[in-house]
PDB file of C-alpha atoms in Angstrom:
ATOM      1  CA  ILE A1418      -0.073  -0.059  -0.058  1.00 53.00           C
ATOM      2  CA  TYR A1419       1.434   3.339  -1.045  1.00 55.00           C
ATOM      3  CA  LEU A1420      -0.112   6.785   0.434  1.00 55.00           C
ATOM      4  CA  ASP A1421       1.101  10.027  -0.872  1.00 58.00           C
ATOM      5  CA  ALA A1422       0.509  11.966   2.183  1.00 56.00           C
ATOM      6  CA  PRO A1423       2.094  14.577   4.568  1.00 56.00           C
ATOM      7  CA  SER A1424       4.140  13.577   7.616  1.00 56.00           C
ATOM      8  CA  LEU A1425       2.538  10.923   9.932  1.00 54.00           C
ATOM      9  CA  SER A1426       3.893  12.215  12.745  1.00 56.00           C
ATOM     10  CA  ASN A1427       0.705  12.440  14.251  1.00 64.00           C
ATOM     11  CA  ASP A1428       0.283   9.007  16.440  1.00 68.00           C
ATOM     12  CA  SER A1429      -3.596   8.714  15.676  1.00 66.00           C
ATOM     13  CA  HIS A1430      -3.135   9.042  11.815  1.00 63.00           C
ATOM     14  CA  ARG A1431      -0.594   6.261  12.200  1.00 64.00           C
ATOM     15  CA  GLN A1432      -2.610   3.974  14.212  1.00 69.00           C
ATOM     16  CA  LEU A1433      -5.429   4.487  11.666  1.00 68.00           C
ATOM     17  CA  ILE A1434      -3.447   3.676   8.842  1.00 65.00           C
ATOM     18  CA  GLU A1435      -1.800   0.737  10.614  1.00 70.00           C
ATOM     19  CA  LEU A1436      -5.405  -0.477  11.423  1.00 73.00           C
ATOM     20  CA  PHE A1437      -6.392  -0.032   7.793  1.00 69.00           C
ATOM     21  CA  CYS A1438      -3.474  -2.034   6.569  1.00 71.00           C
ATOM     22  CA  SER A1439      -4.212  -4.800   9.460  1.00 73.00           C
ATOM     23  CA  ASN A1440      -7.589  -4.975   7.639  1.00 73.00           C
ATOM     24  CA  ILE A1441      -6.700  -5.209   4.420  1.00 74.00           C
ATOM     25  CA  ALA A1442      -4.314  -7.963   5.071  1.00 72.00           C
ATOM     26  CA  VAL A1443      -6.885 -10.122   7.051  1.00 71.00           C
ATOM     27  CA  ALA A1444      -9.200  -9.510   4.086  1.00 72.00           C
ATOM     28  CA  TYR A1445      -6.799 -10.541   1.637  1.00 68.00           C
ATOM     29  CA  GLU A1446      -5.876 -13.756   3.746  1.00 71.00           C
ATOM     30  CA  ASN A1447      -9.968 -14.310   3.735  1.00 67.00           C
ATOM     31  CA  VAL A1448     -10.220 -14.195  -0.030  1.00 64.00           C
ATOM     32  CA  SER A1449      -6.870 -16.610  -0.561  1.00 63.00           C
ATOM     33  CA  LEU A1450      -8.613 -18.987   1.871  1.00 61.00           C
ATOM     34  CA  ASN A1451     -11.981 -18.963   0.147  1.00 63.00           C
ATOM     35  CA  GLN A1452     -10.254 -19.366  -3.314  1.00 63.00           C
ATOM     36  CA  GLU A1453      -8.194 -22.327  -1.671  1.00 61.00           C
ATOM     37  CA  ILE A1454     -11.770 -23.894  -0.298  1.00 60.00           C
ATOM     38  CA  GLU A1455     -13.512 -23.642  -3.697  1.00 64.00           C
ATOM     39  CA  ASP A1456     -10.282 -24.909  -5.491  1.00 64.00           C
ATOM     40  CA  THR A1457     -10.191 -27.943  -3.053  1.00 62.00           C
ATOM     41  CA  GLN A1458     -14.109 -28.403  -3.699  1.00 64.00           C
ATOM     42  CA  ASN A1459     -13.822 -28.307  -7.429  1.00 65.00           C
ATOM     43  CA  GLU A1460     -10.773 -30.871  -7.239  1.00 66.00           C
ATOM     44  CA  ILE A1461     -12.819 -33.327  -4.803  1.00 69.00           C
ATOM     45  CA  ILE A1462     -15.920 -33.220  -7.307  1.00 70.00           C
ATOM     46  CA  TYR A1463     -13.470 -33.981 -10.239  1.00 68.00           C
ATOM     47  CA  THR A1464     -12.039 -37.283  -8.285  1.00 66.00           C
ATOM     48  CA  LEU A1465     -15.296 -38.471  -7.346  1.00 68.00           C
ATOM     49  CA  GLY A1466     -16.335 -38.273 -10.984  1.00 68.00           C
ATOM     50  CA  THR A1467     -13.306 -40.124 -11.692  1.00 67.00           C
ATOM     51  CA  ILE A1468     -13.769 -42.487  -9.286  1.00 66.00           C
ATOM     52  CA  ALA A1469     -17.387 -43.692 -10.844  1.00 67.00           C
ATOM     53  CA  GLU A1470     -15.474 -43.534 -14.440  1.00 65.00           C
ATOM     54  CA  PHE A1471     -12.859 -45.950 -13.321  1.00 61.00           C
ATOM     55  CA  ARG A1472     -15.370 -48.125 -11.618  1.00 58.00           C
ATOM     56  CA  SER A1473     -16.914 -48.688 -14.978  1.00 57.00           C
ATOM     57  CA  LYS A1474     -13.947 -49.497 -16.763  1.00 54.00           C
ATOM     58  CA  GLU A1475     -13.727 -45.702 -17.995  1.00 56.00           C
ATOM     59  CA  THR A1476     -10.841 -43.187 -17.511  1.00 51.00           C
ATOM     60  CA  SER A1477     -10.445 -39.575 -16.083  1.00 54.00           C
ATOM     61  CA  ASP A1478     -10.197 -38.499 -19.938  1.00 76.00           C
ATOM     62  CA  HIS A1479     -13.580 -39.294 -20.365  1.00 80.00           C
ATOM     63  CA  VAL A1480     -14.628 -36.830 -17.597  1.00 82.00           C
ATOM     64  CA  ARG A1481     -12.318 -34.200 -18.831  1.00 84.00           C
ATOM     65  CA  ARG A1482     -13.785 -34.418 -22.380  1.00 88.00           C
ATOM     66  CA  VAL A1483     -17.414 -34.645 -21.500  1.00 90.00           C
ATOM     67  CA  ALA A1484     -16.921 -31.247 -19.613  1.00 89.00           C
ATOM     68  CA  GLU A1485     -15.108 -29.689 -22.584  1.00 91.00           C
ATOM     69  CA  TYR A1486     -17.739 -30.707 -24.738  1.00 93.00           C
ATOM     70  CA  ALA A1487     -20.572 -29.475 -22.717  1.00 94.00           C
ATOM     71  CA  GLU A1488     -18.676 -26.130 -21.947  1.00 94.00           C
ATOM     72  CA  LEU A1489     -18.042 -25.577 -25.628  1.00 95.00           C
ATOM     73  CA  ILE A1490     -21.596 -26.437 -26.738  1.00 96.00           C
ATOM     74  CA  ALA A1491     -23.237 -24.005 -24.073  1.00 96.00           C
ATOM     75  CA  THR A1492     -21.098 -21.197 -24.876  1.00 95.00           C
ATOM     76  CA  LYS A1493     -21.908 -21.606 -28.848  1.00 95.00           C
ATOM     77  CA  LEU A1494     -25.495 -21.343 -27.549  1.00 95.00           C
ATOM     78  CA  GLY A1495     -24.601 -18.267 -25.577  1.00 95.00           C
ATOM     79  CA  LEU A1496     -25.831 -19.621 -22.020  1.00 95.00           C
ATOM     80  CA  PRO A1497     -24.780 -17.368 -18.846  1.00 94.00           C
ATOM     81  CA  GLU A1498     -21.571 -17.481 -17.985  1.00 93.00           C
ATOM     82  CA  LYS A1499     -22.311 -18.489 -14.640  1.00 91.00           C
ATOM     83  CA  GLU A1500     -24.488 -21.250 -15.768  1.00 93.00           C
ATOM     84  CA  ILE A1501     -21.546 -22.513 -17.981  1.00 94.00           C
ATOM     85  CA  GLU A1502     -19.301 -22.448 -15.170  1.00 90.00           C
ATOM     86  CA  LEU A1503     -21.396 -24.640 -13.070  1.00 90.00           C
ATOM     87  CA  LEU A1504     -21.860 -27.056 -16.006  1.00 92.00           C
ATOM     88  CA  LYS A1505     -18.190 -27.313 -16.339  1.00 89.00           C
ATOM     89  CA  LEU A1506     -17.920 -28.070 -13.055  1.00 88.00           C
ATOM     90  CA  ALA A1507     -20.853 -30.159 -12.310  1.00 90.00           C
ATOM     91  CA  THR A1508     -20.414 -32.807 -15.295  1.00 90.00           C
ATOM     92  CA  PRO A1509     -17.682 -35.106 -13.839  1.00 87.00           C
ATOM     93  CA  LEU A1510     -20.506 -36.148 -11.335  1.00 88.00           C
ATOM     94  CA  HIS A1511     -23.113 -37.255 -14.287  1.00 91.00           C
ATOM     95  CA  ASP A1512     -22.622 -40.884 -13.450  1.00 89.00           C
ATOM     96  CA  ILE A1513     -21.828 -41.089  -9.848  1.00 89.00           C
ATOM     97  CA  GLY A1514     -24.769 -43.222  -9.511  1.00 90.00           C
ATOM     98  CA  LYS A1515     -22.908 -45.946 -11.112  1.00 89.00           C
ATOM     99  CA  LEU A1516     -20.967 -46.308  -7.810  1.00 86.00           C
ATOM    100  CA  ALA A1517     -24.489 -48.457  -6.642  1.00 88.00           C
ATOM    101  CA  ILE A1518     -24.709 -50.456  -9.650  1.00 90.00           C
ATOM    102  CA  PRO A1519     -23.556 -53.974  -9.487  1.00 90.00           C
ATOM    103  CA  ASP A1520     -20.416 -54.996 -11.046  1.00 86.00           C
ATOM    104  CA  SER A1521     -21.816 -57.919 -12.790  1.00 90.00           C
ATOM    105  CA  ILE A1522     -23.935 -55.615 -14.522  1.00 90.00           C
ATOM    106  CA  LEU A1523     -21.656 -52.649 -15.052  1.00 86.00           C
ATOM    107  CA  HIS A1524     -19.046 -54.409 -16.652  1.00 83.00           C
ATOM    108  CA  LYS A1525     -20.824 -56.999 -18.615  1.00 85.00           C
ATOM    109  CA  PRO A1526     -19.257 -57.266 -21.955  1.00 81.00           C
ATOM    110  CA  GLY A1527     -22.666 -58.191 -24.082  1.00 82.00           C
ATOM    111  CA  LYS A1528     -26.019 -56.682 -24.300  1.00 87.00           C
ATOM    112  CA  LEU A1529     -27.939 -56.414 -21.130  1.00 91.00           C
ATOM    113  CA  THR A1530     -31.062 -58.285 -20.313  1.00 95.00           C
ATOM    114  CA  ASP A1531     -34.240 -56.105 -19.816  1.00 95.00           C
ATOM    115  CA  GLY A1532     -33.872 -57.003 -16.050  1.00 96.00           C
ATOM    116  CA  GLU A1533     -30.483 -56.089 -15.909  1.00 96.00           C
ATOM    117  CA  PHE A1534     -30.872 -52.510 -17.866  1.00 95.00           C
ATOM    118  CA  ASP A1535     -33.685 -51.808 -15.485  1.00 96.00           C
ATOM    119  CA  VAL A1536     -30.967 -51.916 -12.826  1.00 96.00           C
ATOM    120  CA  MET A1537     -28.390 -49.990 -14.783  1.00 95.00           C
ATOM    121  CA  LYS A1538     -30.988 -47.315 -15.581  1.00 96.00           C
ATOM    122  CA  GLN A1539     -31.406 -46.679 -11.655  1.00 96.00           C
ATOM    123  CA  HIS A1540     -27.923 -44.652 -11.928  1.00 94.00           C
ATOM    124  CA  THR A1541     -29.452 -41.838 -12.436  1.00 96.00           C
ATOM    125  CA  THR A1542     -32.008 -41.879  -9.746  1.00 96.00           C
ATOM    126  CA  HIS A1543     -29.056 -43.167  -7.517  1.00 93.00           C
ATOM    127  CA  GLY A1544     -27.009 -40.369  -8.272  1.00 91.00           C
ATOM    128  CA  TYR A1545     -29.714 -37.869  -8.106  1.00 94.00           C
ATOM    129  CA  GLU A1546     -30.208 -39.100  -4.492  1.00 93.00           C
ATOM    130  CA  MET A1547     -26.602 -38.861  -3.752  1.00 89.00           C
ATOM    131  CA  LEU A1548     -26.396 -34.996  -4.745  1.00 89.00           C
ATOM    132  CA  ARG A1549     -29.750 -33.655  -3.957  1.00 90.00           C
ATOM    133  CA  HIS A1550     -29.654 -32.759  -0.532  1.00 88.00           C
ATOM    134  CA  SER A1551     -26.726 -30.473  -0.756  1.00 85.00           C
ATOM    135  CA  LYS A1552     -27.474 -26.840  -0.340  1.00 85.00           C
ATOM    136  CA  ARG A1553     -24.669 -25.963  -2.665  1.00 84.00           C
ATOM    137  CA  ASP A1554     -25.709 -24.812  -5.844  1.00 88.00           C
ATOM    138  CA  LEU A1555     -22.815 -26.848  -7.640  1.00 87.00           C
ATOM    139  CA  LEU A1556     -24.050 -30.015  -6.229  1.00 88.00           C
ATOM    140  CA  LYS A1557     -27.787 -29.173  -7.057  1.00 91.00           C
ATOM    141  CA  TYR A1558     -26.886 -28.484 -10.422  1.00 92.00           C
ATOM    142  CA  ALA A1559     -24.789 -31.706 -10.619  1.00 92.00           C
ATOM    143  CA  ALA A1560     -27.786 -33.545  -9.250  1.00 94.00           C
ATOM    144  CA  VAL A1561     -30.173 -32.209 -12.338  1.00 96.00           C
ATOM    145  CA  ILE A1562     -27.429 -33.536 -14.678  1.00 96.00           C
ATOM    146  CA  ALA A1563     -27.237 -36.943 -12.863  1.00 95.00           C
ATOM    147  CA  LEU A1564     -30.865 -37.366 -12.862  1.00 97.00           C
ATOM    148  CA  SER A1565     -31.631 -35.819 -16.533  1.00 97.00           C
ATOM    149  CA  HIS A1566     -28.925 -37.047 -18.928  1.00 97.00           C
ATOM    150  CA  GLN A1567     -30.475 -39.862 -19.821  1.00 97.00           C
ATOM    151  CA  GLU A1568     -33.663 -38.041 -21.096  1.00 98.00           C
ATOM    152  CA  LYS A1569     -34.435 -37.863 -24.984  1.00 98.00           C
ATOM    153  CA  TRP A1570     -35.679 -35.259 -26.819  1.00 98.00           C
ATOM    154  CA  ASP A1571     -38.776 -37.224 -28.221  1.00 97.00           C
ATOM    155  CA  GLY A1572     -39.887 -38.689 -24.547  1.00 97.00           C
ATOM    156  CA  SER A1573     -37.999 -42.088 -24.698  1.00 97.00           C
ATOM    157  CA  GLY A1574     -35.222 -41.593 -22.304  1.00 97.00           C
ATOM    158  CA  TYR A1575     -35.411 -42.426 -18.554  1.00 97.00           C
ATOM    159  CA  PRO A1576     -36.092 -42.114 -15.832  1.00 97.00           C
ATOM    160  CA  GLN A1577     -39.043 -39.695 -16.003  1.00 97.00           C
ATOM    161  CA  GLY A1578     -39.660 -40.059 -19.914  1.00 97.00           C
ATOM    162  CA  LEU A1579     -39.274 -36.011 -19.808  1.00 97.00           C
ATOM    163  CA  LYS A1580     -39.746 -34.659 -23.564  1.00 97.00           C
ATOM    164  CA  GLY A1581     -38.502 -31.688 -25.031  1.00 97.00           C
ATOM    165  CA  ASP A1582     -38.205 -28.636 -23.278  1.00 96.00           C
ATOM    166  CA  GLU A1583     -39.190 -30.529 -20.339  1.00 97.00           C
ATOM    167  CA  ILE A1584     -35.841 -31.746 -19.840  1.00 98.00           C
ATOM    168  CA  PRO A1585     -33.573 -29.639 -17.879  1.00 97.00           C
ATOM    169  CA  THR A1586     -31.098 -27.572 -20.300  1.00 96.00           C
ATOM    170  CA  PRO A1587     -27.989 -29.158 -18.426  1.00 96.00           C
ATOM    171  CA  GLY A1588     -29.331 -32.602 -18.899  1.00 97.00           C
ATOM    172  CA  ARG A1589     -29.882 -32.097 -22.936  1.00 97.00           C
ATOM    173  CA  LEU A1590     -26.389 -30.770 -23.028  1.00 96.00           C
ATOM    174  CA  MET A1591     -24.988 -33.559 -21.035  1.00 95.00           C
ATOM    175  CA  ALA A1592     -26.786 -36.318 -23.467  1.00 96.00           C
ATOM    176  CA  LEU A1593     -24.971 -35.029 -26.644  1.00 97.00           C
ATOM    177  CA  ALA A1594     -21.615 -34.872 -25.113  1.00 95.00           C
ATOM    178  CA  ASP A1595     -21.727 -38.069 -23.330  1.00 92.00           C
ATOM    179  CA  VAL A1596     -23.029 -39.952 -26.057  1.00 94.00           C
ATOM    180  CA  TYR A1597     -20.580 -38.482 -28.518  1.00 94.00           C
ATOM    181  CA  ASP A1598     -17.694 -39.528 -26.285  1.00 91.00           C
ATOM    182  CA  ALA A1599     -19.006 -42.549 -25.450  1.00 89.00           C
ATOM    183  CA  LEU A1600     -19.250 -43.388 -29.509  1.00 93.00           C
ATOM    184  CA  ILE A1601     -15.659 -42.720 -30.199  1.00 91.00           C
ATOM    185  CA  SER A1602     -14.184 -44.264 -27.109  1.00 86.00           C
ATOM    186  CA  LYS A1603     -13.586 -47.843 -26.484  1.00 79.00           C
ATOM    187  CA  ARG A1604     -16.306 -49.525 -24.357  1.00 73.00           C
ATOM    188  CA  VAL A1605     -16.519 -52.961 -22.943  1.00 66.00           C
ATOM    189  CA  TYR A1606     -19.381 -53.888 -25.745  1.00 69.00           C
ATOM    190  CA  LYS A1607     -17.959 -51.987 -28.174  1.00 77.00           C
ATOM    191  CA  PRO A1608     -14.978 -50.923 -30.226  1.00 83.00           C
ATOM    192  CA  PRO A1609     -14.237 -47.024 -30.768  1.00 86.00           C
ATOM    193  CA  PHE A1610     -16.121 -45.414 -33.673  1.00 91.00           C
ATOM    194  CA  PRO A1611     -14.458 -42.972 -36.014  1.00 91.00           C
ATOM    195  CA  HIS A1612     -15.682 -39.403 -35.791  1.00 89.00           C
ATOM    196  CA  GLU A1613     -17.438 -39.503 -38.902  1.00 91.00           C
ATOM    197  CA  LYS A1614     -19.634 -42.257 -37.721  1.00 93.00           C
ATOM    198  CA  ALA A1615     -20.596 -40.719 -34.676  1.00 93.00           C
ATOM    199  CA  LEU A1616     -21.320 -37.503 -36.231  1.00 93.00           C
ATOM    200  CA  GLN A1617     -23.585 -39.292 -38.326  1.00 94.00           C
ATOM    201  CA  ILE A1618     -25.084 -40.924 -35.527  1.00 95.00           C
ATOM    202  CA  ILE A1619     -25.769 -37.693 -33.457  1.00 96.00           C
ATOM    203  CA  VAL A1620     -27.264 -36.086 -36.735  1.00 96.00           C
ATOM    204  CA  GLU A1621     -29.686 -39.165 -36.860  1.00 97.00           C
ATOM    205  CA  GLY A1622     -30.747 -38.340 -33.438  1.00 97.00           C
ATOM    206  CA  LYS A1623     -31.632 -34.771 -34.056  1.00 97.00           C
ATOM    207  CA  GLY A1624     -35.114 -34.141 -32.544  1.00 97.00           C
ATOM    208  CA  LYS A1625     -35.103 -37.953 -31.344  1.00 97.00           C
ATOM    209  CA  HIS A1626     -32.421 -38.615 -28.500  1.00 97.00           C
ATOM    210  CA  PHE A1627     -31.025 -34.743 -29.166  1.00 98.00           C
ATOM    211  CA  ASP A1628     -32.150 -31.210 -28.619  1.00 98.00           C
ATOM    212  CA  PRO A1629     -32.024 -29.918 -32.209  1.00 97.00           C
ATOM    213  CA  ASP A1630     -30.816 -26.719 -31.277  1.00 97.00           C
ATOM    214  CA  ILE A1631     -27.733 -28.375 -29.314  1.00 97.00           C
ATOM    215  CA  VAL A1632     -27.094 -30.793 -32.202  1.00 97.00           C
ATOM    216  CA  ASP A1633     -26.857 -27.705 -34.459  1.00 96.00           C
ATOM    217  CA  ALA A1634     -24.233 -25.903 -31.959  1.00 96.00           C
ATOM    218  CA  PHE A1635     -22.436 -29.143 -31.791  1.00 95.00           C
ATOM    219  CA  LEU A1636     -21.914 -29.374 -35.757  1.00 94.00           C
ATOM    220  CA  GLU A1637     -21.009 -25.848 -36.048  1.00 93.00           C
ATOM    221  CA  LEU A1638     -18.265 -26.388 -33.358  1.00 89.00           C
ATOM    222  CA  TYR A1639     -17.057 -29.381 -35.349  1.00 78.00           C
ATOM    223  CA  ASP A1640     -17.123 -27.407 -38.734  1.00 76.00           C
ATOM    224  CA  GLU A1641     -15.147 -24.700 -37.088  1.00 72.00           C
ATOM    225  CA  SER A1642     -12.563 -26.920 -35.671  1.00 64.00           C
ATOM    226  CA  ASP A1643     -11.710 -28.514 -39.485  1.00 59.00           C
TER     227      ASP A1643
END
């Protein structure tokens, strides 16, 4: 702190300035502490998301990529900056409910039976129940994503069968980002698809699986990256 002032020989002036400097120092320490707490919270969330992916034989790269896809699409759509930040930080927890799914189903290399698929679908509600009680905006946002990211635009998704704009925006964004990354990645039940094949599937799902506006934004991003 620099003060361009006359002599500070007056003791009361000096004491006031010292008190002011002390208060500034305390405020700065509090800001630093709050930032450290926020950084730690975000790292814990990312780590929890990574644990869920490791359990389902995925890698932490899936969590990172999906967050990046969702952030880019949301930015392209012009969503508010605060919502984009929440989306980026919350997406790692979209599959946290898979921690409650039995290994025999989660790691099955072949097609699931109808009964097994019913159990697998419960990862959405499990994730929601794990997160919904929090009073933090970030975790409440993550709870919405966990519950709604398997909904489909035409109402054929789960767990609630929501249709169109009934599906929360973060769930619609996550649906496309998650599916795209699943298509181009190796999974226990399939090899990775080429980008062209993945794009074809995304386009075919426009207005059925995916929000048409989100598909358009995604395709524009893909064209811009070429």
